């Protein structure tokens, strides 16, 4: 079921071309749900914010981060991967999601399956990895798309700064897939994505609260405004075309040491004058992600914890479109 075979010597030459920088591989505790069958793409096309027809096993095997059912907000933010070994095989699409909502997503998809010729089932025999190069990646078109024994090795479709996504059989030897790579602490991966303002999982995208445009899914190639109808399209499209998005997820940092208990999820963020500026979503150490009103992004901000005020700073990610950063 390989997407494209790349020889081990070829991958080693590519790794040496990275000036000796070792890639760090992070095991992600996220789930993979398989949708297989002749009508897999057509079925998902009506449920996702992204254009599933753009998935191509050879040229574009990953698509992200689509939202499943905008009116069913437990399911905001899934990444899609296309596996297809040959023209004789049925299309096989994998949905990467937070493990805690795997059952909800499966039930939601089966609710709309009706008579579609698809099978929907978890893939417990597969493992998902994030791969971050030792330096900033170059042109995504130069990255290897697959390496035996991986099922899929592809650039992360959300943003170039996030490196690659790797899907392999559980127990696979990572050093055989990416020579010279090292297994890293997953907390370092989360710190990296918080620094870049990349949301992932139900803590960053809480059920019943997160909205696709406020969560920057359009910046992360996760929303198609030309694909046609899907559940929840009207609200998303109207907000986009009106051009009025007052709040967005932004990376935040705490310049001073935090209390031992940390900052609680959902804590209210205030300006110096006491105006409500947004809410803290989640974080790790001195880094985190918050939903903030854009009007207050450049102001001094704080969170009240007990009798203390904890200062924080917001930043606009460099990978955002230039027009959005103004």
Short mmCIF file of C-alpha atoms in Angstrom, two decimals:
data_model
loop_
_atom_site.label_atom_id
_atom_site.label_comp_id
_atom_site.label_asym_id
_atom_site.label_seq_id
_atom_site.Cartn_x
_atom_site.Cartn_y
_atom_site.Cartn_z
CA UNK A 1 0.00 0.00 0.00
CA UNK A 2 2.95 2.34 -0.64
CA UNK A 3 2.15 5.70 -2.16
CA UNK A 4 5.45 5.93 -3.97
CA UNK A 5 8.59 3.84 -3.48
CA UNK A 6 11.81 5.67 -2.63
CA UNK A 7 14.97 3.67 -2.16
CA UNK A 8 16.86 3.85 1.11
CA UNK A 9 20.06 5.16 -0.61
CA UNK A 10 18.01 7.92 -2.22
CA UNK A 11 16.56 8.95 1.14
CA UNK A 12 20.02 8.89 2.76
CA UNK A 13 21.33 11.21 0.04
CA UNK A 14 18.41 13.54 0.71
CA UNK A 15 19.13 13.50 4.45
CA UNK A 16 22.80 14.32 3.82
CA UNK A 17 21.59 17.25 1.73
CA UNK A 18 20.03 18.69 4.90
CA UNK A 19 23.59 19.62 5.99
CA UNK A 20 23.69 16.82 8.54
CA UNK A 21 20.77 18.11 10.61
CA UNK A 22 18.98 15.19 12.26
CA UNK A 23 15.21 15.01 12.01
CA UNK A 24 13.25 14.53 15.24
CA UNK A 25 10.34 12.04 15.13
CA UNK A 26 7.54 12.56 17.65
CA UNK A 27 4.98 9.81 18.39
CA UNK A 28 1.51 11.35 18.40
CA UNK A 29 -1.29 9.90 20.50
CA UNK A 30 -3.82 10.70 17.80
CA UNK A 31 -6.21 8.27 16.15
CA UNK A 32 -6.56 7.23 12.52
CA UNK A 33 -9.98 6.40 11.10
CA UNK A 34 -10.12 4.69 7.72
CA UNK A 35 -12.80 5.38 5.10
CA UNK A 36 -12.45 2.87 2.29
CA UNK A 37 -14.49 2.18 -0.82
CA UNK A 38 -15.27 3.35 -4.32
CA UNK A 39 -17.39 6.24 -2.99
CA UNK A 40 -15.06 7.29 -0.15
CA UNK A 41 -14.13 10.66 -1.65
CA UNK A 42 -17.68 11.49 -2.77
CA UNK A 43 -19.00 10.58 0.67
CA UNK A 44 -16.54 12.80 2.56
CA UNK A 45 -16.91 15.66 0.07
CA UNK A 46 -20.32 16.55 1.47
CA UNK A 47 -19.20 16.46 5.11
CA UNK A 48 -15.88 18.34 5.12
CA UNK A 49 -14.92 21.97 4.67
CA UNK A 50 -12.06 21.00 2.37
CA UNK A 51 -12.13 19.71 -1.23
CA UNK A 52 -11.54 15.98 -0.92
CA UNK A 53 -11.21 15.65 -4.71
CA UNK A 54 -7.83 17.37 -4.37
CA UNK A 55 -6.41 14.31 -2.60
CA UNK A 56 -4.05 12.50 -4.96
CA UNK A 57 -2.00 9.49 -3.80
CA UNK A 58 1.01 10.52 -5.91
CA UNK A 59 0.94 14.32 -6.06
CA UNK A 60 -1.08 15.47 -3.04
CA UNK A 61 -1.55 12.62 -0.52
CA UNK A 62 -2.40 14.85 2.46
CA UNK A 63 -5.09 17.46 3.04
CA UNK A 64 -5.65 19.44 6.19
CA UNK A 65 -7.12 20.46 8.48
CA UNK A 66 -10.68 20.02 7.31
CA UNK A 67 -13.60 20.46 9.68
CA UNK A 68 -16.17 17.67 9.88
CA UNK A 69 -19.67 19.06 10.23
CA UNK A 70 -19.45 22.69 11.28
CA UNK A 71 -22.78 22.18 13.09
CA UNK A 72 -21.21 19.31 15.03
CA UNK A 73 -18.27 21.17 16.62
CA UNK A 74 -16.82 18.16 18.43
CA UNK A 75 -15.31 17.36 15.05
CA UNK A 76 -13.42 20.50 14.11
CA UNK A 77 -9.97 19.80 12.77
CA UNK A 78 -9.09 16.50 11.08
CA UNK A 79 -6.22 15.80 8.72
CA UNK A 80 -6.83 13.61 5.66
CA UNK A 81 -4.39 11.20 4.01
CA UNK A 82 -4.94 9.25 0.80
CA UNK A 83 -3.55 5.74 0.46
CA UNK A 84 -3.87 4.00 -2.89
CA UNK A 85 -1.44 1.31 -3.92
CA UNK A 86 -2.72 0.72 -7.46
CA UNK A 87 -5.63 1.47 -9.74
CA UNK A 88 -7.05 -1.94 -8.89
CA UNK A 89 -7.38 -1.03 -5.20
CA UNK A 90 -10.32 0.79 -3.70
CA UNK A 91 -9.52 4.35 -2.52
CA UNK A 92 -8.51 4.43 1.13
CA UNK A 93 -8.68 7.74 3.00
CA UNK A 94 -7.42 8.14 6.56
CA UNK A 95 -8.75 10.78 8.91
CA UNK A 96 -6.36 11.84 11.65
CA UNK A 97 -8.19 13.12 14.73
CA UNK A 98 -8.00 13.54 18.48
CA UNK A 99 -8.28 10.11 20.11
CA UNK A 100 -10.94 11.35 22.53
CA UNK A 101 -13.40 12.09 19.69
CA UNK A 102 -12.70 9.00 17.56
CA UNK A 103 -15.99 7.34 18.54
CA UNK A 104 -17.94 10.56 17.93
CA UNK A 105 -16.46 10.99 14.47
CA UNK A 106 -17.14 7.37 13.57
CA UNK A 107 -20.77 7.65 14.68
CA UNK A 108 -21.18 10.96 12.87
CA UNK A 109 -19.85 9.57 9.59
CA UNK A 110 -21.99 6.43 9.84
CA UNK A 111 -25.05 8.61 10.42
CA UNK A 112 -24.58 10.11 6.93
CA UNK A 113 -23.35 6.96 5.22
CA UNK A 114 -26.85 5.79 4.24
CA UNK A 115 -26.25 3.62 1.12
CA UNK A 116 -22.77 4.81 0.22
CA UNK A 117 -20.38 2.03 -0.72
CA UNK A 118 -17.86 2.76 2.00
CA UNK A 119 -16.56 1.06 5.13
CA UNK A 120 -15.60 3.12 8.18
CA UNK A 121 -13.27 1.63 10.77
CA UNK A 122 -10.41 2.66 13.11
CA UNK A 123 -6.85 1.67 12.17
CA UNK A 124 -5.24 0.53 15.45
CA UNK A 125 -2.41 -1.20 13.58
CA UNK A 126 -1.04 2.12 12.31
CA UNK A 127 1.03 4.72 14.12
CA UNK A 128 1.23 8.44 13.41
CA UNK A 129 4.38 10.53 13.77
CA UNK A 130 5.31 14.17 13.39
CA UNK A 131 8.73 14.67 11.82
CA UNK A 132 10.47 18.01 12.36
CA UNK A 133 13.75 18.58 10.46
CA UNK A 134 16.80 19.89 12.29
CA UNK A 135 16.41 23.12 10.35
CA UNK A 136 13.58 24.90 8.60
CA UNK A 137 12.39 22.77 5.66
CA UNK A 138 12.90 23.99 2.13
CA UNK A 139 10.61 23.69 -0.84
CA UNK A 140 7.92 21.16 0.10
CA UNK A 141 8.04 19.70 -3.41
CA UNK A 142 11.55 18.38 -2.71
CA UNK A 143 10.50 16.32 0.32
CA UNK A 144 10.32 12.54 -0.01
CA UNK A 145 6.73 11.32 -0.24
CA UNK A 146 7.27 7.78 0.96
CA UNK A 147 9.94 5.38 2.15
CA UNK A 148 9.70 1.66 2.76
CA UNK A 149 8.47 0.50 5.31
CA UNK A 150 6.36 3.64 5.78
CA UNK A 151 2.84 3.78 4.44
CA UNK A 152 3.07 7.52 3.95
CA UNK A 153 5.72 10.18 4.50
CA UNK A 154 4.53 13.58 3.31
CA UNK A 155 4.92 17.27 4.13
CA UNK A 156 2.50 18.42 6.82
CA UNK A 157 -0.28 20.08 4.78
CA UNK A 158 -1.08 22.68 7.45
CA UNK A 159 2.09 24.76 7.22
CA UNK A 160 5.64 24.25 5.99
CA UNK A 161 7.04 25.04 9.45
CA UNK A 162 5.42 21.84 10.78
CA UNK A 163 7.70 19.48 8.83
CA UNK A 164 6.21 16.11 7.80
CA UNK A 165 3.56 13.62 8.79
CA UNK A 166 4.54 9.95 8.87
CA UNK A 167 2.18 6.98 8.94
CA UNK A 168 3.75 3.57 9.54
CA UNK A 169 2.88 0.15 10.86
CA UNK A 170 3.04 -0.02 14.64
CA UNK A 171 6.45 -1.17 15.77
CA UNK A 172 8.21 0.04 12.60
CA UNK A 173 11.86 1.02 12.98
CA UNK A 174 12.04 4.78 12.48
CA UNK A 175 15.77 4.73 11.70
CA UNK A 176 15.01 2.56 8.66
CA UNK A 177 12.40 5.01 7.40
CA UNK A 178 14.34 8.23 8.04
CA UNK A 179 18.07 7.47 8.40
CA UNK A 180 19.74 9.45 11.18
CA UNK A 181 16.45 10.49 12.78
CA UNK A 182 15.92 10.55 16.54
CA UNK A 183 12.78 9.91 18.59
CA UNK A 184 11.95 13.12 20.44
CA UNK A 185 9.86 14.07 23.46
CA UNK A 186 6.31 14.79 22.25
CA UNK A 187 6.18 17.80 24.58
CA UNK A 188 8.87 19.42 22.43
CA UNK A 189 6.60 18.90 19.42
CA UNK A 190 3.71 20.62 21.20
CA UNK A 191 5.99 23.49 22.21
CA UNK A 192 7.02 23.86 18.56
CA UNK A 193 3.45 24.03 17.28
CA UNK A 194 2.38 26.41 20.07
CA UNK A 195 5.23 28.69 19.08
CA UNK A 196 3.89 28.61 15.51
CA UNK A 197 0.25 29.01 16.60
CA UNK A 198 -0.88 25.66 15.17
CA UNK A 199 -3.95 24.21 16.96
CA UNK A 200 -4.33 20.45 17.33
CA UNK A 201 -6.81 18.47 19.38
CA UNK A 202 -9.78 19.23 21.60
CA UNK A 203 -7.85 21.37 24.09
CA UNK A 204 -6.93 23.88 21.40
CA UNK A 205 -10.24 23.41 19.56
CA UNK A 206 -12.75 22.76 22.36
CA UNK A 207 -16.03 21.05 21.38
CA UNK A 208 -18.95 23.43 21.00
CA UNK A 209 -16.68 26.49 20.98
CA UNK A 210 -14.16 26.45 18.13
CA UNK A 211 -15.12 27.88 14.73
CA UNK A 212 -13.17 27.07 11.53
CA UNK A 213 -12.28 30.63 10.48
CA UNK A 214 -11.39 31.83 13.99
CA UNK A 215 -9.21 28.70 14.27
CA UNK A 216 -7.29 29.75 11.12
CA UNK A 217 -8.29 26.69 9.10
CA UNK A 218 -8.36 28.85 5.96
CA UNK A 219 -4.71 29.81 6.57
CA UNK A 220 -3.86 26.11 7.00
CA UNK A 221 -5.37 25.08 3.67
CA UNK A 222 -8.36 23.54 5.44
CA UNK A 223 -11.33 25.28 3.81
CA UNK A 224 -12.36 25.36 0.16
CA UNK A 225 -14.65 28.23 -0.83
CA UNK A 226 -15.24 26.84 -4.33
CA UNK A 227 -15.98 23.13 -3.76
CA UNK A 228 -19.74 23.32 -3.41
CA UNK A 229 -22.09 22.38 -0.59
CA UNK A 230 -21.21 20.75 2.71
CA UNK A 231 -22.84 20.73 6.12
CA UNK A 232 -22.38 24.15 7.72
CA UNK A 233 -21.15 25.82 4.53
CA UNK A 234 -23.49 28.83 4.70
CA UNK A 235 -22.17 30.17 8.01
CA UNK A 236 -18.50 29.64 7.08
CA UNK A 237 -18.81 31.08 3.57
CA UNK A 238 -20.82 34.12 4.69
CA UNK A 239 -18.29 34.99 7.40
CA UNK A 240 -15.40 34.61 4.94
CA UNK A 241 -16.93 36.75 2.19
CA UNK A 242 -18.00 39.46 4.62
CA UNK A 243 -14.36 39.61 5.70
CA UNK A 244 -15.23 40.27 9.35
CA UNK A 245 -13.25 37.96 11.63
CA UNK A 246 -12.69 39.77 14.91
CA UNK A 247 -11.01 36.94 16.82
CA UNK A 248 -8.31 34.44 15.89
CA UNK A 249 -6.14 31.80 17.52
CA UNK A 250 -2.70 33.27 18.19
CA UNK A 251 0.49 32.02 19.83
CA UNK A 252 1.14 33.56 23.24
CA UNK A 253 4.13 33.53 25.57
CA UNK A 254 4.59 34.29 29.25
CA UNK A 255 7.73 36.38 29.93
CA UNK A 256 7.71 35.65 33.68
CA UNK A 257 7.65 32.31 35.55
CA UNK A 258 4.16 30.86 35.86
CA UNK A 259 2.50 29.73 39.10
CA UNK A 260 3.10 26.08 39.91
CA UNK A 261 -0.48 25.20 38.96
CA UNK A 262 -0.04 26.77 35.52
CA UNK A 263 -2.71 28.68 33.61
CA UNK A 264 -6.14 27.00 33.51
CA UNK A 265 -7.69 26.30 30.14
CA UNK A 266 -10.34 28.88 29.30
CA UNK A 267 -8.83 31.56 31.55
CA UNK A 268 -9.96 35.05 30.55
CA UNK A 269 -7.34 37.36 29.05
CA UNK A 270 -7.59 41.07 29.83
CA UNK A 271 -5.96 44.28 28.60
CA UNK A 272 -4.18 46.55 31.07
CA UNK A 273 -7.34 48.62 31.38
CA UNK A 274 -9.38 45.53 32.23
CA UNK A 275 -11.14 45.02 28.87
CA UNK A 276 -11.84 41.44 27.81
CA UNK A 277 -9.37 40.50 25.08
CA UNK A 278 -9.93 36.76 24.71
CA UNK A 279 -9.43 33.39 26.33
CA UNK A 280 -6.45 31.14 26.91
CA UNK A 281 -6.94 27.75 25.26
CA UNK A 282 -3.98 25.55 26.19
CA UNK A 283 -0.21 25.52 26.44
CA UNK A 284 2.99 24.00 27.69
CA UNK A 285 5.46 25.85 29.89
CA UNK A 286 5.85 29.48 28.86
CA UNK A 287 4.14 28.93 25.48
CA UNK A 288 0.51 28.54 24.57
CA UNK A 289 -2.32 29.39 22.23
CA UNK A 290 -5.24 31.75 22.82
CA UNK A 291 -8.32 33.06 21.06
CA UNK A 292 -7.83 36.83 21.02
CA UNK A 293 -9.61 39.85 19.65
CA UNK A 294 -7.38 41.18 16.90
CA UNK A 295 -7.92 44.75 18.11
CA UNK A 296 -5.96 43.96 21.29
CA UNK A 297 -3.18 41.75 19.90
CA UNK A 298 -0.45 44.40 20.18
CA UNK A 299 -1.49 45.62 23.63
CA UNK A 300 -0.05 44.47 26.97
CA UNK A 301 -2.19 41.55 28.15
CA UNK A 302 -2.64 39.68 31.40
CA UNK A 303 -4.56 36.90 33.14
CA UNK A 304 -5.83 37.23 36.70
CA UNK A 305 -4.95 34.19 38.79
CA UNK A 306 -6.12 34.62 42.35
CA UNK A 307 -4.78 37.96 43.47
CA UNK A 308 -1.97 38.02 40.92
CA UNK A 309 -1.74 39.23 37.34
CA UNK A 310 0.21 37.05 34.94
CA UNK A 311 1.51 38.97 31.95
CA UNK A 312 1.54 37.48 28.45
CA UNK A 313 2.41 38.53 24.92
CA UNK A 314 0.70 37.61 21.66
CA UNK A 315 2.42 37.31 18.29
CA UNK A 316 1.38 36.99 14.65
CA UNK A 317 2.93 33.85 13.08
CA UNK A 318 5.35 34.44 10.21
CA UNK A 319 3.75 31.67 8.14
CA UNK A 320 0.41 33.51 7.98
CA UNK A 321 -0.50 35.22 4.69
CA UNK A 322 1.08 38.67 4.61
CA UNK A 323 -2.27 40.44 4.25
CA UNK A 324 -3.60 38.69 7.39
CA UNK A 325 -0.63 39.81 9.48
CA UNK A 326 -1.38 43.52 8.97
#
